[in-house]
mmCIF file of C-alpha atoms and ligand atoms in Angstrom:
data_model
loop_
_atom_site.group_PDB
_atom_site.id
_atom_site.type_symbol
_atom_site.label_atom_id
_atom_site.label_comp_id
_atom_site.label_asym_id
_atom_site.label_seq_id
_atom_site.Cartn_x
_atom_site.Cartn_y
_atom_site.Cartn_z
ATOM 1 C CA UNK Q 1 8.821 -34.444 -5.453
ATOM 2 C CA UNK Q 2 9.773 -33.191 -8.947
ATOM 3 C CA UNK Q 3 13.479 -33.518 -9.540
ATOM 4 C CA UNK Q 4 14.960 -31.675 -12.535
ATOM 5 C CA UNK Q 5 16.381 -34.132 -14.926
ATOM 6 C CA UNK Q 6 20.138 -34.059 -15.975
ATOM 7 C CA UNK Q 7 21.530 -35.669 -19.122
ATOM 8 C CA UNK Q 8 25.367 -35.711 -18.918
ATOM 9 C CA UNK Q 9 27.853 -36.704 -21.448
ATOM 10 C CA UNK Q 10 30.933 -38.628 -20.422
ATOM 11 C CA UNK Q 11 33.373 -38.225 -23.345
ATOM 12 C CA UNK Q 12 36.052 -40.657 -21.817
ATOM 13 C CA UNK Q 13 39.376 -40.464 -23.532
ATOM 14 C CA UNK Q 14 38.019 -39.058 -26.577
ATOM 15 C CA UNK Q 15 38.220 -35.737 -28.449
ATOM 16 C CA UNK Q 16 41.138 -33.348 -28.830
ATOM 17 C CA UNK Q 17 40.923 -29.577 -27.912
ATOM 18 C CA UNK Q 18 40.237 -28.949 -31.678
ATOM 19 C CA UNK Q 19 37.667 -31.641 -31.925
ATOM 20 C CA UNK Q 20 35.965 -30.360 -28.818
ATOM 21 C CA UNK Q 21 35.424 -26.732 -30.296
ATOM 22 C CA UNK Q 22 33.930 -28.516 -33.481
ATOM 23 C CA UNK Q 23 31.779 -30.892 -31.675
ATOM 24 C CA UNK Q 24 30.334 -28.582 -28.834
ATOM 25 C CA UNK Q 25 29.912 -26.063 -31.579
ATOM 26 C CA UNK Q 26 27.684 -28.438 -33.372
ATOM 27 C CA UNK Q 27 25.798 -29.689 -30.394
ATOM 28 C CA UNK Q 28 25.380 -26.278 -28.773
ATOM 29 C CA UNK Q 29 22.181 -25.149 -30.598
ATOM 30 C CA UNK Q 30 20.743 -28.684 -30.744
ATOM 31 C CA UNK Q 31 20.613 -29.240 -26.952
ATOM 32 C CA UNK Q 32 19.299 -25.832 -26.181
ATOM 33 C CA UNK Q 33 15.451 -25.296 -25.517
ATOM 34 C CA UNK Q 34 15.223 -28.368 -23.152
ATOM 35 C CA UNK Q 35 14.060 -28.323 -19.510
ATOM 36 C CA UNK Q 36 16.932 -30.515 -18.367
ATOM 37 C CA UNK Q 37 20.490 -29.666 -17.078
ATOM 38 C CA UNK Q 38 22.953 -30.497 -19.819
ATOM 39 C CA UNK Q 39 26.581 -31.229 -18.840
ATOM 40 C CA UNK Q 40 29.502 -32.526 -20.902
ATOM 41 C CA UNK Q 41 32.277 -34.124 -18.843
ATOM 42 C CA UNK Q 42 35.303 -34.006 -21.029
ATOM 43 C CA UNK Q 43 39.102 -35.081 -20.783
ATOM 44 C CA UNK Q 44 41.100 -32.360 -18.806
ATOM 45 C CA UNK Q 45 42.991 -31.109 -21.744
ATOM 46 C CA UNK Q 46 39.643 -30.232 -23.326
ATOM 47 C CA UNK Q 47 38.094 -28.194 -20.421
ATOM 48 C CA UNK Q 48 39.411 -24.689 -21.498
ATOM 49 C CA UNK Q 49 38.158 -24.970 -25.142
ATOM 50 C CA UNK Q 50 34.839 -26.598 -23.890
ATOM 51 C CA UNK Q 51 34.230 -23.831 -21.365
ATOM 52 C CA UNK Q 52 34.865 -21.201 -23.911
ATOM 53 C CA UNK Q 53 32.848 -22.829 -26.594
ATOM 54 C CA UNK Q 54 29.654 -23.211 -24.404
ATOM 55 C CA UNK Q 55 29.878 -19.753 -22.719
ATOM 56 C CA UNK Q 56 26.744 -17.752 -22.928
ATOM 57 C CA UNK Q 57 24.604 -21.002 -22.816
ATOM 58 C CA UNK Q 58 23.120 -23.082 -19.913
ATOM 59 C CA UNK Q 59 25.465 -25.948 -20.957
ATOM 60 C CA UNK Q 60 27.732 -26.934 -18.034
ATOM 61 C CA UNK Q 61 31.279 -28.486 -18.267
ATOM 62 C CA UNK Q 62 32.368 -31.233 -16.184
ATOM 63 C CA UNK Q 63 35.725 -32.983 -15.375
ATOM 64 C CA UNK Q 64 36.297 -36.901 -15.452
ATOM 65 C CA UNK Q 65 38.634 -37.039 -12.758
ATOM 66 C CA UNK Q 66 40.640 -35.178 -10.081
ATOM 67 C CA UNK Q 67 42.887 -35.750 -6.956
ATOM 68 C CA UNK Q 68 41.901 -35.414 -3.587
ATOM 69 C CA UNK Q 69 44.993 -33.177 -2.544
ATOM 70 C CA UNK Q 70 45.024 -29.502 -2.834
ATOM 71 C CA UNK Q 71 48.480 -29.133 -4.445
ATOM 72 C CA UNK Q 72 52.041 -30.780 -4.405
ATOM 73 C CA UNK Q 73 54.223 -33.506 -5.685
ATOM 74 C CA UNK Q 74 51.623 -35.591 -7.358
ATOM 75 C CA UNK Q 75 52.786 -35.846 -10.885
ATOM 76 C CA UNK Q 76 50.198 -35.922 -13.580
ATOM 77 C CA UNK Q 77 47.251 -35.134 -11.157
ATOM 78 C CA UNK Q 78 44.904 -32.300 -11.212
ATOM 79 C CA UNK Q 79 43.616 -30.350 -8.258
ATOM 80 C CA UNK Q 80 40.162 -29.199 -7.553
ATOM 81 C CA UNK Q 81 41.271 -25.655 -7.642
ATOM 82 C CA UNK Q 82 42.585 -26.033 -11.031
ATOM 83 C CA UNK Q 83 39.296 -27.271 -12.300
ATOM 84 C CA UNK Q 84 37.293 -24.525 -10.565
ATOM 85 C CA UNK Q 85 39.345 -21.864 -11.953
ATOM 86 C CA UNK Q 86 38.998 -23.437 -15.649
ATOM 87 C CA UNK Q 87 35.110 -23.097 -15.141
ATOM 88 C CA UNK Q 88 34.285 -26.698 -14.165
ATOM 89 C CA UNK Q 89 31.020 -27.318 -12.069
ATOM 90 C CA UNK Q 90 30.871 -31.145 -12.080
ATOM 91 C CA UNK Q 91 33.310 -33.928 -11.589
ATOM 92 C CA UNK Q 92 32.601 -37.574 -12.263
ATOM 93 C CA UNK Q 93 34.097 -39.622 -9.397
ATOM 94 C CA UNK Q 94 34.556 -43.329 -9.124
ATOM 95 C CA UNK Q 95 33.730 -44.293 -12.864
ATOM 96 C CA UNK Q 96 34.076 -48.054 -13.057
ATOM 97 C CA UNK Q 97 36.761 -47.621 -15.579
ATOM 98 C CA UNK Q 98 38.624 -45.650 -12.946
ATOM 99 C CA UNK Q 99 38.039 -48.457 -10.236
ATOM 100 C CA UNK Q 100 39.274 -51.120 -12.793
ATOM 101 C CA UNK Q 101 42.218 -49.748 -14.539
ATOM 102 C CA UNK Q 102 43.390 -47.147 -11.925
ATOM 103 C CA UNK Q 103 42.576 -49.188 -8.797
ATOM 104 C CA UNK Q 104 40.431 -46.663 -7.433
ATOM 105 C CA UNK Q 105 39.012 -47.719 -3.979
ATOM 106 C CA UNK Q 106 35.850 -46.664 -2.044
ATOM 107 C CA UNK Q 107 38.097 -45.043 0.434
ATOM 108 C CA UNK Q 108 39.906 -42.869 -2.404
ATOM 109 C CA UNK Q 109 36.557 -42.114 -3.901
ATOM 110 C CA UNK Q 110 35.162 -40.817 -0.567
ATOM 111 C CA UNK Q 111 38.147 -38.590 -0.196
ATOM 112 C CA UNK Q 112 37.549 -37.193 -3.613
ATOM 113 C CA UNK Q 113 33.789 -36.776 -3.063
ATOM 114 C CA UNK Q 114 34.567 -34.738 0.132
ATOM 115 C CA UNK Q 115 37.469 -32.669 -1.460
ATOM 116 C CA UNK Q 116 35.058 -31.857 -4.542
ATOM 117 C CA UNK Q 117 32.169 -30.708 -2.184
ATOM 118 C CA UNK Q 118 34.819 -28.657 -0.185
ATOM 119 C CA UNK Q 119 35.359 -26.700 -3.513
ATOM 120 C CA UNK Q 120 31.831 -26.500 -4.584
ATOM 121 C CA UNK Q 121 32.465 -28.904 -7.397
ATOM 122 C CA UNK Q 122 29.375 -31.174 -7.731
ATOM 123 C CA UNK Q 123 30.328 -34.921 -7.693
ATOM 124 C CA UNK Q 124 28.575 -37.346 -10.027
ATOM 125 C CA UNK Q 125 29.371 -40.521 -7.880
ATOM 126 C CA UNK Q 126 29.447 -43.704 -9.976
ATOM 127 C CA UNK Q 127 28.449 -47.189 -8.825
ATOM 128 C CA UNK Q 128 27.491 -50.519 -10.528
ATOM 129 C CA UNK Q 129 27.939 -54.110 -10.347
ATOM 130 C CA UNK Q 130 29.821 -56.582 -12.695
ATOM 131 C CA UNK Q 131 27.850 -59.343 -14.606
ATOM 132 C CA UNK Q 132 29.100 -61.846 -12.230
ATOM 133 C CA UNK Q 133 27.793 -60.017 -9.170
ATOM 134 C CA UNK Q 134 24.459 -59.587 -10.885
ATOM 135 C CA UNK Q 135 24.384 -63.523 -11.642
ATOM 136 C CA UNK Q 136 25.209 -64.044 -8.083
ATOM 137 C CA UNK Q 137 22.240 -61.973 -6.996
ATOM 138 C CA UNK Q 138 24.414 -59.741 -4.907
ATOM 139 C CA UNK Q 139 23.842 -56.348 -6.838
ATOM 140 C CA UNK Q 140 21.910 -54.266 -4.260
ATOM 141 C CA UNK Q 141 24.163 -55.508 -1.513
ATOM 142 C CA UNK Q 142 27.316 -54.391 -3.449
ATOM 143 C CA UNK Q 143 25.937 -51.123 -4.485
ATOM 144 C CA UNK Q 144 24.732 -50.406 -0.957
ATOM 145 C CA UNK Q 145 28.479 -50.825 0.107
ATOM 146 C CA UNK Q 146 29.615 -48.519 -2.598
ATOM 147 C CA UNK Q 147 27.231 -45.863 -1.679
ATOM 148 C CA UNK Q 148 27.830 -45.991 1.975
ATOM 149 C CA UNK Q 149 31.597 -45.837 1.225
ATOM 150 C CA UNK Q 150 31.313 -42.916 -1.019
ATOM 151 C CA UNK Q 151 29.254 -40.771 1.439
ATOM 152 C CA UNK Q 152 31.106 -41.472 4.605
ATOM 153 C CA UNK Q 153 31.600 -37.913 6.663
ATOM 154 C CA UNK Q 154 29.348 -36.190 4.022
ATOM 155 C CA UNK Q 155 26.476 -33.987 5.829
ATOM 156 C CA UNK Q 156 23.051 -34.067 4.764
ATOM 157 C CA UNK Q 157 23.191 -30.769 3.341
ATOM 158 C CA UNK Q 158 26.132 -31.750 1.282
ATOM 159 C CA UNK Q 159 24.638 -35.188 0.122
ATOM 160 C CA UNK Q 160 21.648 -33.487 -1.246
ATOM 161 C CA UNK Q 161 23.469 -31.805 -3.854
ATOM 162 C CA UNK Q 162 25.473 -34.613 -5.049
ATOM 163 C CA UNK Q 163 24.416 -36.729 -8.061
ATOM 164 C CA UNK Q 164 24.735 -40.615 -8.154
ATOM 165 C CA UNK Q 165 25.182 -42.365 -11.257
ATOM 166 C CA UNK Q 166 24.148 -46.072 -11.553
ATOM 167 C CA UNK Q 167 26.226 -47.766 -14.077
ATOM 168 C CA UNK Q 168 26.047 -51.531 -14.336
ATOM 169 C CA UNK Q 169 29.415 -52.536 -15.799
ATOM 170 C CA UNK Q 170 28.047 -55.064 -18.031
ATOM 171 C CA UNK Q 171 25.854 -52.385 -19.805
ATOM 172 C CA UNK Q 172 28.849 -49.933 -20.524
ATOM 173 C CA UNK Q 173 30.022 -49.682 -23.992
ATOM 174 C CA UNK Q 174 28.447 -53.076 -24.785
ATOM 175 C CA UNK Q 175 25.213 -52.000 -26.404
ATOM 176 C CA UNK Q 176 23.518 -54.333 -23.759
ATOM 177 C CA UNK Q 177 21.276 -51.757 -21.914
ATOM 178 C CA UNK Q 178 19.825 -52.570 -18.563
ATOM 179 C CA UNK Q 179 16.009 -53.061 -18.951
ATOM 180 C CA UNK Q 180 14.095 -50.049 -17.471
ATOM 181 C CA UNK Q 181 12.861 -52.201 -14.783
ATOM 182 C CA UNK Q 182 16.330 -53.629 -13.938
ATOM 183 C CA UNK Q 183 17.744 -49.933 -13.712
ATOM 184 C CA UNK Q 184 14.723 -48.781 -11.707
ATOM 185 C CA UNK Q 185 15.032 -51.402 -9.190
ATOM 186 C CA UNK Q 186 18.661 -50.565 -8.447
ATOM 187 C CA UNK Q 187 18.058 -46.837 -8.568
ATOM 188 C CA UNK Q 188 15.190 -47.260 -6.133
ATOM 189 C CA UNK Q 189 17.528 -49.395 -3.840
ATOM 190 C CA UNK Q 190 20.147 -46.603 -4.091
ATOM 191 C CA UNK Q 191 17.427 -43.992 -2.953
ATOM 192 C CA UNK Q 192 16.439 -46.188 -0.264
ATOM 193 C CA UNK Q 193 20.043 -46.592 0.913
ATOM 194 C CA UNK Q 194 20.188 -42.737 0.980
ATOM 195 C CA UNK Q 195 17.080 -42.575 2.843
ATOM 196 C CA UNK Q 196 18.553 -44.889 5.632
ATOM 197 C CA UNK Q 197 21.506 -42.672 5.997
ATOM 198 C CA UNK Q 198 20.044 -39.371 5.593
ATOM 199 C CA UNK Q 199 16.207 -39.419 5.692
ATOM 200 C CA UNK Q 200 13.498 -38.356 3.556
ATOM 201 C CA UNK Q 201 14.363 -34.829 2.567
ATOM 202 C CA UNK Q 202 17.762 -35.930 1.062
ATOM 203 C CA UNK Q 203 16.427 -39.145 -0.465
ATOM 204 C CA UNK Q 204 13.655 -37.274 -2.230
ATOM 205 C CA UNK Q 205 15.972 -34.425 -3.532
ATOM 206 C CA UNK Q 206 19.070 -36.188 -4.571
ATOM 207 C CA UNK Q 207 19.301 -37.054 -8.343
ATOM 208 C CA UNK Q 208 20.347 -40.499 -9.554
ATOM 209 C CA UNK Q 209 21.298 -41.123 -13.115
ATOM 210 C CA UNK Q 210 21.442 -44.278 -15.218
ATOM 211 C CA UNK Q 211 24.276 -45.041 -17.402
ATOM 212 C CA UNK Q 212 25.296 -47.819 -19.572
ATOM 213 C CA UNK Q 213 24.452 -47.815 -23.416
ATOM 214 C CA UNK Q 214 21.848 -44.997 -23.176
ATOM 215 C CA UNK Q 215 20.767 -44.174 -26.714
ATOM 216 C CA UNK Q 216 18.053 -42.385 -28.653
ATOM 217 C CA UNK Q 217 16.156 -45.561 -28.576
ATOM 218 C CA UNK Q 218 16.006 -46.255 -24.916
ATOM 219 C CA UNK Q 219 16.178 -42.866 -23.253
ATOM 220 C CA UNK Q 220 12.626 -42.138 -23.075
ATOM 221 C CA UNK Q 221 11.640 -45.523 -21.312
ATOM 222 C CA UNK Q 222 14.562 -45.235 -18.886
ATOM 223 C CA UNK Q 223 14.051 -41.841 -18.005
ATOM 224 C CA UNK Q 224 10.225 -42.263 -17.448
ATOM 225 C CA UNK Q 225 10.987 -44.580 -14.439
ATOM 226 C CA UNK Q 226 10.177 -43.176 -10.912
ATOM 227 C CA UNK Q 227 13.744 -43.153 -9.571
ATOM 228 C CA UNK Q 228 15.858 -42.464 -12.591
ATOM 229 C CA UNK Q 229 16.621 -38.661 -12.877
ATOM 230 C CA UNK Q 230 18.336 -38.643 -16.272
ATOM 231 C CA UNK Q 231 21.511 -40.225 -17.770
ATOM 232 C CA UNK Q 232 25.195 -40.408 -17.879
ATOM 233 C CA UNK Q 233 25.810 -41.095 -21.425
ATOM 234 C CA UNK Q 234 29.075 -42.405 -23.088
ATOM 235 C CA UNK Q 235 29.345 -43.219 -26.811
ATOM 236 C CA UNK Q 236 26.210 -41.425 -27.643
ATOM 237 C CA UNK Q 237 27.443 -38.145 -26.171
ATOM 238 C CA UNK Q 238 29.995 -37.791 -29.036
ATOM 239 C CA UNK Q 239 27.480 -37.692 -31.552
ATOM 240 C CA UNK Q 240 24.452 -35.476 -32.828
ATOM 241 C CA UNK Q 241 22.315 -38.380 -31.012
ATOM 242 C CA UNK Q 242 23.011 -36.860 -27.739
ATOM 243 C CA UNK Q 243 20.679 -33.843 -28.484
ATOM 244 C CA UNK Q 244 17.877 -36.424 -29.126
ATOM 245 C CA UNK Q 245 18.667 -37.839 -25.793
ATOM 246 C CA UNK Q 246 18.535 -34.362 -24.220
ATOM 247 C CA UNK Q 247 15.094 -33.947 -25.819
ATOM 248 C CA UNK Q 248 13.913 -37.439 -25.026
ATOM 249 C CA UNK Q 249 10.481 -36.408 -24.255
ATOM 250 C CA UNK Q 250 10.026 -35.628 -27.972
ATOM 251 C CA UNK Q 251 11.230 -39.125 -29.091
HETATM 252 P P1 13P O 1 28.220 -45.924 -22.855
HETATM 253 O O1 13P O 1 26.943 -45.012 -22.743
HETATM 254 O O2 13P O 1 29.144 -45.717 -23.866
HETATM 255 O O3 13P O 1 27.748 -47.325 -22.604
HETATM 256 O O4 13P O 1 29.170 -45.458 -21.509
HETATM 257 C C1 13P O 1 28.395 -45.457 -20.480
HETATM 258 C C2 13P O 1 29.390 -44.667 -19.422
HETATM 259 O O5 13P O 1 30.337 -45.340 -18.899
HETATM 260 C C3 13P O 1 29.144 -43.271 -19.016
HETATM 261 O O6 13P O 1 29.884 -42.904 -17.875
#
């Protein structure tokens, strides 16, 4: 099964609308001409400028969060309709930073996943263990629980089009990347969990990304692994280095 690779940037809480126009204007020509899907997930306030800046290219824009209700008295939240109208196609759901700082639970993440699918937004569903869990040897067990929780009441047809991002918390923003063997082991475990829930077709088709200190020096090795279908890139997506990661085959 050949799955198309995806390289997605997660800007987190970086870049103003003006900086967005400048950075994407610079990166746009540099990321063209690859055979991977290129996505930039940007802060909500940057979405409109980002969509305008990449218009006419294959680059897709994603959001970093959304709420699971349609509308109403939820001060500060953003609805799926708002994102769709603004031109968003992907949505990061359940990033470890949201689980940690904003107390998002597996149940909330599942509600967001289902709501995103309902609006034809492709969820990029994040999972990943802490260093403590890794040291205790419970990584696969813990991630299996996160995956089962995220995909509750999601049909096989819907699941097939979702993206999963495996991001070990100890590798995020630390410069301490998982070895390609460690990343492959967990991504294979995630695919096995999906196989158990949905069967072969979904498991063979669903894309699983690795995230956590991905850079131009480690991208090629990571993305050569059997079950790693690309990357979710934080820090390096704010720099020209992102274009090298997109063209990882040439590295
Ligand atoms: P870094 O690439 O900065 O480690 O961030 C990874 C990440 O959290 C992407 O979602």
